[in-house]
Coordinates of C-alpha atoms in Angstrom, one line a residue:
M1 CA 2.3 1.1 13.0
R2 CA -0.5 0.1 15.3
T3 CA -0.5 -2.4 18.2
D4 CA -4.1 -2.8 19.1
K5 CA -4.6 -5.7 16.7
L6 CA -1.9 -8.3 17.1
R7 CA -2.5 -11.2 14.7
R8 CA -1.9 -14.9 15.6
V9 CA 1.2 -16.2 13.7
S10 CA 2.5 -19.6 13.0
L11 CA 4.6 -19.7 16.2
R12 CA 1.4 -19.0 18.1
V13 CA 1.8 -15.5 19.3
A14 CA -1.4 -14.9 21.3
N15 CA -3.1 -11.6 21.9
C16 CA -2.1 -9.8 25.1
P17 CA -5.1 -9.1 27.3
E18 CA -3.9 -5.5 27.7
R19 CA -3.2 -4.0 24.3
S20 CA -1.1 -0.9 23.7
K21 CA -2.7 2.2 22.4
S22 CA 0.5 4.3 22.7
L23 CA 1.4 3.7 19.1
P24 CA -1.1 5.3 16.7
R25 CA -2.7 3.4 13.9
T26 CA -0.8 3.5 10.6
L27 CA -1.8 2.9 7.1
R28 CA -2.3 -0.2 5.2
S29 CA 0.7 -1.7 3.5
R30 CA 1.7 -4.9 1.9
A31 CA 3.8 -7.9 3.0
A32 CA 7.2 -8.3 1.5
C33 CA 8.6 -11.7 2.5
S34 CA 8.0 -15.1 4.1
L35 CA 7.6 -13.7 7.7
F36 CA 4.8 -11.4 6.4
L37 CA 3.0 -14.5 5.0
L38 CA 3.4 -16.2 8.4
L39 CA 1.9 -13.1 10.0
G40 CA -1.1 -13.3 7.7
L41 CA -0.7 -9.8 6.2
G42 CA -2.8 -9.4 3.1
L43 CA -3.6 -7.0 0.2
T44 CA -6.7 -4.8 0.3
G45 CA -8.6 -2.9 -2.3
C46 CA -8.6 -3.1 -6.1
A47 CA -5.2 -4.6 -6.7
S48 CA -5.4 -4.1 -10.5
V49 CA -5.3 -0.6 -11.8
T50 CA -6.2 0.1 -15.4
D51 CA -5.5 1.9 -18.4
S52 CA -6.8 4.9 -20.1
I53 CA -7.8 5.9 -23.6
V54 CA -8.4 9.0 -25.3
D55 CA -9.5 11.2 -28.2
S56 CA -7.2 13.8 -29.5
S57 CA -7.2 17.6 -29.0
S58 CA -4.6 20.3 -28.6
E59 CA -2.1 19.4 -25.8
S60 CA -1.8 23.0 -24.7
R61 CA -5.5 23.6 -24.7
R62 CA -6.0 20.4 -22.7
E63 CA -3.2 21.3 -20.3
A64 CA -5.1 24.5 -19.5
M65 CA -8.4 22.8 -19.2
L66 CA -7.0 20.2 -16.7
G67 CA -5.2 22.7 -14.5
P68 CA -6.4 23.5 -11.0
S69 CA -9.9 24.9 -11.0
S70 CA -11.3 27.6 -8.8
N71 CA -14.7 25.8 -8.9
P72 CA -14.0 22.1 -8.3
V73 CA -16.6 19.4 -8.9
T74 CA -18.3 18.4 -5.7
V75 CA -20.1 15.1 -5.3
D76 CA -20.9 14.8 -1.6
N77 CA -24.7 14.7 -1.7
V78 CA -26.3 11.3 -1.1
G79 CA -29.7 10.7 -2.6
G80 CA -32.2 10.0 0.1
N81 CA -33.8 7.1 -1.7
D82 CA -30.6 5.6 -3.1
R83 CA -30.1 2.4 -1.0
L84 CA -26.7 1.7 -2.3
R85 CA -25.4 5.2 -1.7
R86 CA -26.9 5.1 1.8
L87 CA -25.1 1.9 2.6
A88 CA -21.8 3.2 1.1
A89 CA -22.2 6.4 3.1
E90 CA -22.4 4.3 6.3
Q91 CA -19.2 2.5 5.4
H92 CA -17.4 5.7 4.3
P93 CA -16.3 6.9 7.8
Q94 CA -14.9 3.4 8.6
I95 CA -12.8 3.4 5.4
I96 CA -11.6 6.9 6.1
A97 CA -10.6 5.9 9.7
S98 CA -8.9 2.7 8.6
Y99 CA -6.7 4.5 6.0
G100 CA -5.6 7.3 8.3
G101 CA -8.1 9.9 7.3
E102 CA -8.5 12.1 4.3
Y103 CA -5.5 13.9 2.7
N104 CA -6.4 17.6 2.5
D105 CA -4.6 19.8 -0.1
P106 CA -6.9 22.2 -2.0
K107 CA -4.8 22.4 -5.1
L108 CA -4.4 18.6 -5.3
E109 CA -8.2 18.1 -4.7
R110 CA -9.0 20.6 -7.5
M111 CA -6.7 18.7 -9.9
V112 CA -8.3 15.4 -9.0
A113 CA -11.8 16.8 -9.2
R114 CA -11.1 18.3 -12.6
I115 CA -10.1 14.9 -13.9
V116 CA -13.3 13.3 -12.4
G117 CA -15.3 16.1 -14.0
E118 CA -13.8 15.3 -17.4
L119 CA -14.6 11.7 -17.1
T120 CA -18.2 12.1 -15.8
T121 CA -19.3 14.8 -18.3
T122 CA -18.2 12.8 -21.3
G123 CA -19.1 9.3 -20.1
D124 CA -22.0 7.1 -21.1
N125 CA -23.7 7.7 -17.7
T126 CA -23.6 11.4 -17.0
T127 CA -26.2 11.2 -14.2
Q128 CA -24.1 9.0 -11.9
I129 CA -22.9 11.0 -8.9
Y130 CA -19.4 10.2 -7.5
N131 CA -17.8 10.9 -4.2
I132 CA -14.0 10.6 -4.6
T133 CA -11.7 10.7 -1.6
V134 CA -7.9 11.0 -1.4
L135 CA -6.8 8.8 1.5
D136 CA -3.9 9.8 3.6
S137 CA -2.1 6.6 3.0
P138 CA 1.4 5.9 1.4
N139 CA 0.0 2.6 0.2
I140 CA -0.6 2.3 -3.6
N141 CA -4.3 1.6 -3.8
A142 CA -7.6 2.5 -5.4
F143 CA -11.0 1.0 -4.9
A144 CA -14.8 1.7 -5.2
L145 CA -18.0 1.0 -3.2
P146 CA -21.3 0.4 -4.9
G147 CA -23.2 3.7 -5.1
G148 CA -20.4 5.8 -6.4
Y149 CA -17.8 6.1 -3.6
L150 CA -14.3 6.1 -5.0
Y151 CA -11.0 6.1 -3.1
I152 CA -7.4 6.7 -4.2
T153 CA -4.4 7.0 -1.9
R154 CA -1.7 9.6 -2.0
G155 CA 0.7 6.7 -2.5
L156 CA -0.9 6.1 -5.8
L157 CA -0.8 9.8 -6.7
A158 CA 3.0 9.8 -6.0
L159 CA 3.5 6.9 -8.4
A160 CA 1.4 8.3 -11.3
S161 CA 3.2 10.7 -13.6
D162 CA 0.5 12.6 -15.4
S163 CA -3.3 13.3 -15.5
S164 CA -4.0 10.6 -18.0
E165 CA -2.5 7.9 -15.7
L166 CA -4.7 9.1 -12.8
A167 CA -7.7 9.3 -15.2
T168 CA -7.2 5.6 -16.2
V169 CA -7.2 4.5 -12.5
I170 CA -10.3 6.5 -11.7
A171 CA -12.1 5.4 -14.8
H172 CA -11.4 1.8 -13.9
E173 CA -13.0 2.2 -10.5
M174 CA -16.0 4.1 -12.0
A175 CA -16.4 1.0 -14.3
H176 CA -16.7 -1.2 -11.2
V177 CA -19.5 1.0 -10.0
T178 CA -21.5 1.4 -13.2
A179 CA -21.2 -2.4 -13.9
N180 CA -22.4 -3.3 -10.4
H181 CA -19.3 -5.5 -9.9
G182 CA -19.4 -5.2 -6.1
I183 CA -23.1 -6.4 -6.0
E184 CA -22.5 -9.2 -8.4
R185 CA -19.5 -10.4 -6.5
Q186 CA -21.5 -10.4 -3.2
K187 CA -24.1 -12.6 -4.9
M188 CA -21.4 -14.9 -6.2
E189 CA -19.8 -15.2 -2.8
R190 CA -23.1 -16.0 -1.1
A191 CA -23.8 -18.7 -3.7
E192 CA -20.4 -20.2 -3.2
T193 CA -20.8 -20.1 0.6
V194 CA -24.1 -22.0 0.4
A195 CA -22.5 -24.5 -2.1
S196 CA -19.6 -25.0 0.2
R197 CA -21.8 -25.7 3.3
V198 CA -23.9 -28.2 1.3
A199 CA -20.8 -30.0 0.2
E200 CA -19.5 -30.1 3.8
D201 CA -22.8 -31.4 5.1
L202 CA -22.9 -34.1 2.4
L203 CA -19.2 -35.0 2.3
G204 CA -18.0 -34.1 5.7
S205 CA -14.2 -33.3 5.9
S206 CA -13.3 -35.6 3.1
N207 CA -10.9 -34.9 0.2
A208 CA -14.0 -34.5 -2.0
A209 CA -15.3 -31.7 0.3
R210 CA -12.0 -29.9 0.3
A211 CA -11.9 -30.3 -3.5
A212 CA -15.4 -28.8 -3.8
A213 CA -14.3 -25.8 -1.6
I214 CA -11.2 -25.2 -3.8
R215 CA -13.3 -25.3 -6.9
G216 CA -15.6 -22.7 -5.4
Q217 CA -12.6 -20.5 -4.5
L218 CA -11.3 -20.8 -8.1
R219 CA -14.7 -19.9 -9.5
L220 CA -14.7 -16.7 -7.4
A221 CA -11.1 -15.9 -8.5
Q222 CA -12.1 -16.3 -12.1
F223 CA -15.2 -14.2 -11.6
S224 CA -13.1 -11.4 -10.0
R225 CA -10.5 -11.7 -12.9
S226 CA -13.2 -11.3 -15.5
Q227 CA -14.6 -8.3 -13.6
E228 CA -11.1 -6.6 -13.6
L229 CA -10.7 -7.2 -17.3
A230 CA -14.2 -5.8 -18.0
A231 CA -13.5 -2.8 -15.9
D232 CA -10.3 -2.3 -17.9
A233 CA -12.2 -2.2 -21.1
I234 CA -14.9 0.1 -19.9
G235 CA -12.4 2.4 -18.2
I236 CA -10.2 2.6 -21.3
H237 CA -13.1 3.6 -23.5
A238 CA -14.3 6.2 -20.9
T239 CA -10.8 7.8 -20.6
A240 CA -10.5 7.8 -24.4
T241 CA -13.8 9.6 -24.7
A242 CA -12.7 12.2 -22.1
G243 CA -9.7 13.0 -24.3
F244 CA -6.8 11.4 -22.3
D245 CA -3.8 9.5 -23.7
P246 CA -5.0 5.9 -24.3
Y247 CA -1.6 4.5 -23.6
A248 CA -1.5 5.9 -20.1
S249 CA -2.7 2.5 -18.7
V250 CA 0.4 0.8 -20.1
R251 CA 2.7 3.3 -18.6
F252 CA 1.0 3.1 -15.2
L253 CA 1.1 -0.7 -15.2
R254 CA 4.8 -0.5 -16.0
A255 CA 5.3 1.9 -13.1
L256 CA 3.4 -0.4 -10.8
S257 CA 5.5 -3.3 -11.9
A258 CA 8.7 -1.3 -11.4
Y259 CA 7.7 -0.3 -7.9
T260 CA 6.9 -3.9 -7.0
R261 CA 10.4 -4.9 -8.1
F262 CA 11.9 -2.0 -6.2
R263 CA 10.1 -3.1 -3.0
S264 CA 10.9 -6.8 -3.5
V265 CA 14.0 -8.0 -1.6
T266 CA 13.7 -11.8 -1.6
G267 CA 12.0 -12.4 -4.9
A268 CA 9.1 -14.1 -3.2
K269 CA 6.0 -14.6 -5.3
P270 CA 2.6 -13.1 -4.4
E271 CA 0.1 -15.4 -2.7
L272 CA -1.8 -17.7 -5.0
D273 CA -5.2 -16.1 -4.4
F274 CA -3.9 -12.7 -5.5
L275 CA -2.5 -14.1 -8.7
A276 CA -5.7 -16.0 -9.3
S277 CA -7.9 -13.0 -8.9
H278 CA -5.9 -10.5 -10.9
P279 CA -4.1 -10.8 -14.3
T280 CA -0.4 -10.5 -14.3
S281 CA 1.2 -7.2 -15.2
E282 CA 2.5 -8.6 -18.5
R283 CA -1.0 -9.9 -19.5
R284 CA -2.6 -6.6 -18.4
M285 CA -0.2 -4.6 -20.4
E286 CA -0.8 -6.7 -23.6
I287 CA -4.5 -6.2 -23.3
A288 CA -4.2 -2.5 -22.5
Q289 CA -1.9 -2.0 -25.5
R290 CA -4.4 -3.7 -27.8
L291 CA -7.3 -1.7 -26.4
A292 CA -5.3 1.6 -26.7
R293 CA -4.6 0.9 -30.4
Q294 CA -8.3 0.7 -31.0
E295 CA -8.6 4.3 -29.8
G296 CA -5.8 5.7 -32.0
G297 CA -2.1 5.6 -32.6
P298 CA 0.6 6.7 -30.2
G299 CA 0.4 10.5 -29.5
V300 CA -3.4 10.6 -29.5
G301 CA -5.0 12.3 -26.5
T302 CA -3.4 14.4 -23.8
R303 CA -1.2 13.5 -20.8
A304 CA -1.6 16.9 -19.0
R305 CA 1.7 16.2 -17.2
D306 CA 2.4 19.8 -16.0
A307 CA -1.0 20.3 -14.5
Y308 CA -0.7 16.9 -12.7
L309 CA 2.7 17.6 -11.3
A310 CA 1.7 21.0 -10.1
G311 CA -1.2 19.3 -8.2
I312 CA 1.0 16.9 -6.3
D313 CA 3.9 19.3 -5.7
G314 CA 4.5 19.4 -1.9
M315 CA 2.4 16.3 -1.2
I316 CA 3.5 14.1 1.7
F317 CA 5.5 11.0 0.6
G318 CA 5.6 8.0 2.9
D319 CA 4.4 8.0 6.5
K320 CA 3.1 10.8 8.7
A321 CA 4.5 11.8 12.1
T322 CA 1.6 10.1 13.9
E323 CA 2.7 6.7 12.4
G324 CA 6.4 7.1 12.7
F325 CA 9.0 7.5 9.9
I326 CA 11.2 5.2 8.0
R327 CA 14.5 6.9 7.2
G328 CA 16.6 4.4 5.3
R329 CA 17.2 1.5 7.7
D330 CA 15.9 3.5 10.7
F331 CA 12.4 3.5 12.1
L332 CA 11.9 6.6 14.2
H333 CA 8.6 7.5 16.0
P334 CA 8.6 11.1 17.2
R335 CA 5.2 10.9 18.9
V336 CA 6.1 7.8 20.9
G337 CA 9.8 8.8 21.2
I338 CA 11.5 5.5 20.2
G339 CA 13.6 4.2 17.3
F340 CA 15.7 1.3 16.1
R341 CA 17.8 0.4 13.1
V342 CA 17.7 -2.8 11.0
P343 CA 20.8 -4.4 9.4
A344 CA 22.1 -3.7 5.9
G345 CA 20.1 -5.6 3.3
F346 CA 16.8 -5.2 5.1
V347 CA 13.9 -3.0 3.8
L348 CA 11.5 -1.5 6.4
D349 CA 7.8 -1.3 5.9
N350 CA 5.4 0.5 8.3
S351 CA 2.2 -1.5 8.1
A352 CA -1.2 -1.4 9.9
D353 CA -0.3 -4.0 12.5
A354 CA 3.4 -3.6 12.9
V355 CA 6.7 -2.3 11.6
T356 CA 8.2 -5.1 9.5
A357 CA 11.5 -5.5 7.6
A358 CA 12.2 -8.0 4.8
G359 CA 15.8 -9.2 4.5
P360 CA 18.0 -11.6 2.5
D361 CA 17.7 -15.4 2.8
D362 CA 14.0 -15.2 3.8
M363 CA 14.9 -13.4 7.0
A364 CA 12.5 -10.8 8.4
I365 CA 11.8 -8.6 11.4
R366 CA 8.6 -7.6 13.1
F367 CA 8.2 -4.8 15.7
D368 CA 5.1 -3.9 17.8
G369 CA 4.1 -2.9 21.3
V370 CA 1.6 -4.0 23.9
R371 CA 0.4 -2.8 27.3
V372 CA 1.9 -4.9 30.1
P373 CA 1.4 -4.1 33.9
R374 CA 4.6 -2.9 35.5
R375 CA 4.3 -5.6 38.1
T376 CA 5.0 -8.2 35.4
S377 CA 8.7 -8.6 34.8
L378 CA 10.0 -8.8 31.2
T379 CA 11.3 -12.4 31.8
D380 CA 7.9 -13.4 33.2
Y381 CA 6.2 -11.7 30.2
L382 CA 8.4 -13.7 27.8
A383 CA 7.4 -16.9 29.5
S384 CA 3.7 -16.1 29.9
G385 CA 2.6 -18.1 27.0
W386 CA 2.0 -15.4 24.4
I387 CA 4.5 -17.1 22.1
G388 CA 4.7 -20.8 21.3
G389 CA 7.8 -22.8 20.8
L390 CA 9.7 -20.8 23.4
D391 CA 13.0 -22.2 24.8
P392 CA 12.6 -21.4 28.5
N393 CA 16.4 -21.9 29.1
S394 CA 17.1 -19.0 26.6
V395 CA 15.3 -16.3 28.6
E396 CA 17.6 -13.7 30.0
S397 CA 17.4 -10.0 31.0
G398 CA 19.6 -6.9 31.1
M399 CA 19.8 -3.3 30.1
V400 CA 20.1 -1.8 26.6
N401 CA 20.7 1.9 26.1
G402 CA 19.4 2.5 29.6
L403 CA 16.2 0.5 29.1
P404 CA 15.1 -2.7 30.8
Y405 CA 15.5 -5.5 28.3
A406 CA 14.9 -9.3 28.0
R407 CA 15.4 -11.8 25.2
A408 CA 14.7 -15.4 24.3
R409 CA 14.6 -17.9 21.4
A410 CA 11.8 -19.9 19.9
S411 CA 11.2 -22.2 17.0
A412 CA 8.1 -23.5 15.2
D413 CA 7.2 -24.9 11.8
G414 CA 10.7 -24.8 10.4
W415 CA 11.3 -21.3 11.6
A416 CA 13.7 -20.0 14.2
F417 CA 12.9 -16.8 16.1
A418 CA 14.9 -14.4 18.3
I419 CA 12.7 -12.3 20.5
S420 CA 13.7 -9.1 22.3
V421 CA 11.4 -7.0 24.6
Y422 CA 11.9 -3.6 26.1
R423 CA 9.9 -1.7 28.7
V424 CA 9.1 2.0 28.3
D425 CA 6.6 3.1 31.0
N426 CA 3.6 0.8 30.8
T427 CA 4.4 -0.4 27.2
V428 CA 6.5 -3.4 26.2
Y429 CA 8.0 -3.1 22.8
R430 CA 8.7 -6.4 20.9
L431 CA 11.3 -7.2 18.3
L432 CA 11.0 -10.5 16.6
T433 CA 13.6 -11.7 14.1
A434 CA 12.7 -14.7 12.0
A435 CA 14.8 -17.0 9.7
P436 CA 14.5 -20.6 8.4
V437 CA 15.9 -23.1 11.0
G438 CA 19.6 -23.4 10.5
T439 CA 20.3 -19.8 9.4
E440 CA 23.7 -19.1 11.0
R441 CA 23.4 -15.3 10.9
L442 CA 20.1 -15.2 12.9
A443 CA 21.6 -14.6 16.3
A444 CA 24.1 -12.0 15.2
L445 CA 21.6 -10.0 13.1
A446 CA 19.0 -10.2 15.9
D447 CA 21.5 -8.9 18.5
Q448 CA 22.6 -6.2 16.1
T449 CA 19.0 -4.9 15.7
A450 CA 18.1 -5.4 19.4
G451 CA 21.1 -3.2 20.4
T452 CA 19.8 -0.2 18.4
F453 CA 16.5 0.2 20.2
R454 CA 16.6 3.6 22.0
I455 CA 14.7 6.6 23.3
L456 CA 14.9 9.6 20.9
S457 CA 16.2 12.9 22.1
Q458 CA 14.0 15.9 22.1
S459 CA 16.0 17.5 19.2
E460 CA 15.6 14.3 17.2
K461 CA 11.8 14.3 17.8
T462 CA 11.5 18.0 16.9
G463 CA 13.6 17.6 13.7
L464 CA 11.6 14.7 12.3
K465 CA 9.3 15.9 9.5
P466 CA 7.4 14.1 6.8
L467 CA 9.0 13.6 3.4
R468 CA 7.4 15.4 0.5
I469 CA 7.2 15.3 -3.3
K470 CA 9.1 18.2 -4.9
I471 CA 8.8 19.0 -8.6
V472 CA 11.9 20.3 -10.2
T473 CA 12.8 21.3 -13.8
A474 CA 15.9 19.6 -15.2
K475 CA 18.8 21.9 -16.3
Q476 CA 21.3 21.3 -19.0
G477 CA 23.8 18.7 -17.9
D478 CA 21.5 17.1 -15.3
T479 CA 21.5 13.3 -15.1
V480 CA 19.5 10.7 -13.2
Q481 CA 22.3 10.5 -10.7
S482 CA 22.6 14.3 -10.2
L483 CA 18.9 14.7 -9.7
A484 CA 18.6 11.6 -7.4
R485 CA 21.4 12.9 -5.2
Q486 CA 19.1 15.8 -4.3
M487 CA 16.6 13.4 -2.6
A488 CA 16.6 12.9 1.1
G489 CA 15.3 10.3 3.6
V490 CA 15.3 7.4 1.2
E491 CA 17.5 4.5 0.3
R492 CA 18.5 3.5 -3.3
K493 CA 17.9 7.0 -4.6
D494 CA 18.7 6.3 -8.2
E495 CA 16.3 3.4 -8.4
L496 CA 13.5 5.3 -6.6
F497 CA 14.0 8.3 -8.9
L498 CA 13.6 6.1 -12.0
V499 CA 10.4 4.4 -10.5
L500 CA 8.7 7.6 -9.5
N501 CA 9.4 9.3 -12.8
G502 CA 8.6 6.3 -15.1
L503 CA 12.1 6.2 -16.6
D504 CA 14.1 3.3 -18.0
R505 CA 17.5 2.8 -16.5
N506 CA 19.3 4.1 -19.6
E507 CA 16.8 6.8 -20.5
P508 CA 18.4 10.3 -20.6
V509 CA 17.2 13.3 -18.6
K510 CA 16.1 16.1 -20.9
A511 CA 16.6 19.7 -20.0
G512 CA 13.4 21.6 -19.4
E513 CA 11.4 18.5 -18.3
K514 CA 9.9 18.3 -14.9
F515 CA 10.7 15.5 -12.4
K516 CA 9.6 14.2 -9.0
L517 CA 12.0 14.3 -6.1
V518 CA 11.5 13.1 -2.5
V519 CA 12.8 15.7 -0.1
E520 CA 12.6 16.6 3.6

């Protein structure tokens, strides 16, 4: 969670002139319900991840070849006369910073580098140099910059189940680079911007001008969609040539779809522009399945599962201590020393701008913090104009768990808001609970959440550690339920176990197979 960038929302929450820097920046994450749309949270990166395809060879031989290497591929040198790589190199530090830094784990890096090496040495363009970075982000994402800079998050690594699934993601991003998709999209965007300005100059603010702008946006969306499908096809062929399982893309898309369902609470649909620019999972899986069949029947190529799982064993899962931890319905920040709990039925998400929670009936919660001078009382701060639609008669103050506290109500655009603020030193922490106007439970649930805000004890702060991926081997008699019970720090353990391990609900656990657990 970070608080130095507070976005303007529909109820007109303005930026505070003195912004908090006491809460460190967190990693990008996605919106999960209607309040998130009001807050303007979006998706970043390449939202579609592809498929992979493969030639055959001995599984055991390939497992050995794809294991951790003592001499990993390095791709850090930037050609002095390569303009694209120089531009990408300039953006690289900014991307690293915005995603919470690089994730450093030598055995994981060797595993990833080995897969990249397999793809580059067998591809059509063996002279292309790549710089691949594992980002220290729990978000599931992968993207590329022109010039050969590739990025994957540890969140994506936690979702993938074998080397072939990671290979298909990387090959897809390589395809964007080799096909110059980023450059072509920039050209298209510039052309559409010029066309939109011309239409606005000629037609003013008429319906015709708006229609022209919409047509331009749709052309861009269709262009992006065609690029994604082209990258899929190129990536599938590349991973096939490298000897990976061609059906890995289908498995990973299924895992991505299952994770999306796991995270969804309200059933809200993604924003239109996202759907327009990326094929749906069902469509992508159909295309991936068809392309995989062109490379061979089921069983062709390697998955290299054991080598992959060995690489991610011990990897951090979820947030780091510097961003605060989500533990079930609790948000606990050991560095700042504060915490609170959301009601049952809400799912927390620690995003770049705030901590948010999506709940039933389109209800949602947002938490952040700002610097406010101590001379400004909490009631004066609530009434200072940073939030529109405020009911001035609702402002009141008191103490909660030994902390100064004030609360108020507001409404705007068909939404009702309950606002609570707390002072800790020079920082004011803000809890906003939102619901459609007329929601009877709003006041009770907002008060329930507000009453849980507290200062963490020293023992609590010391005891909070990141969650990690642990690889275990199933024993005779193990079930999904018995293995899931070993997980810690997460809600809905059975469901998460199925998602992380790519299992169907009724699929049995086989003795001797390896599985991912989330542990403290």
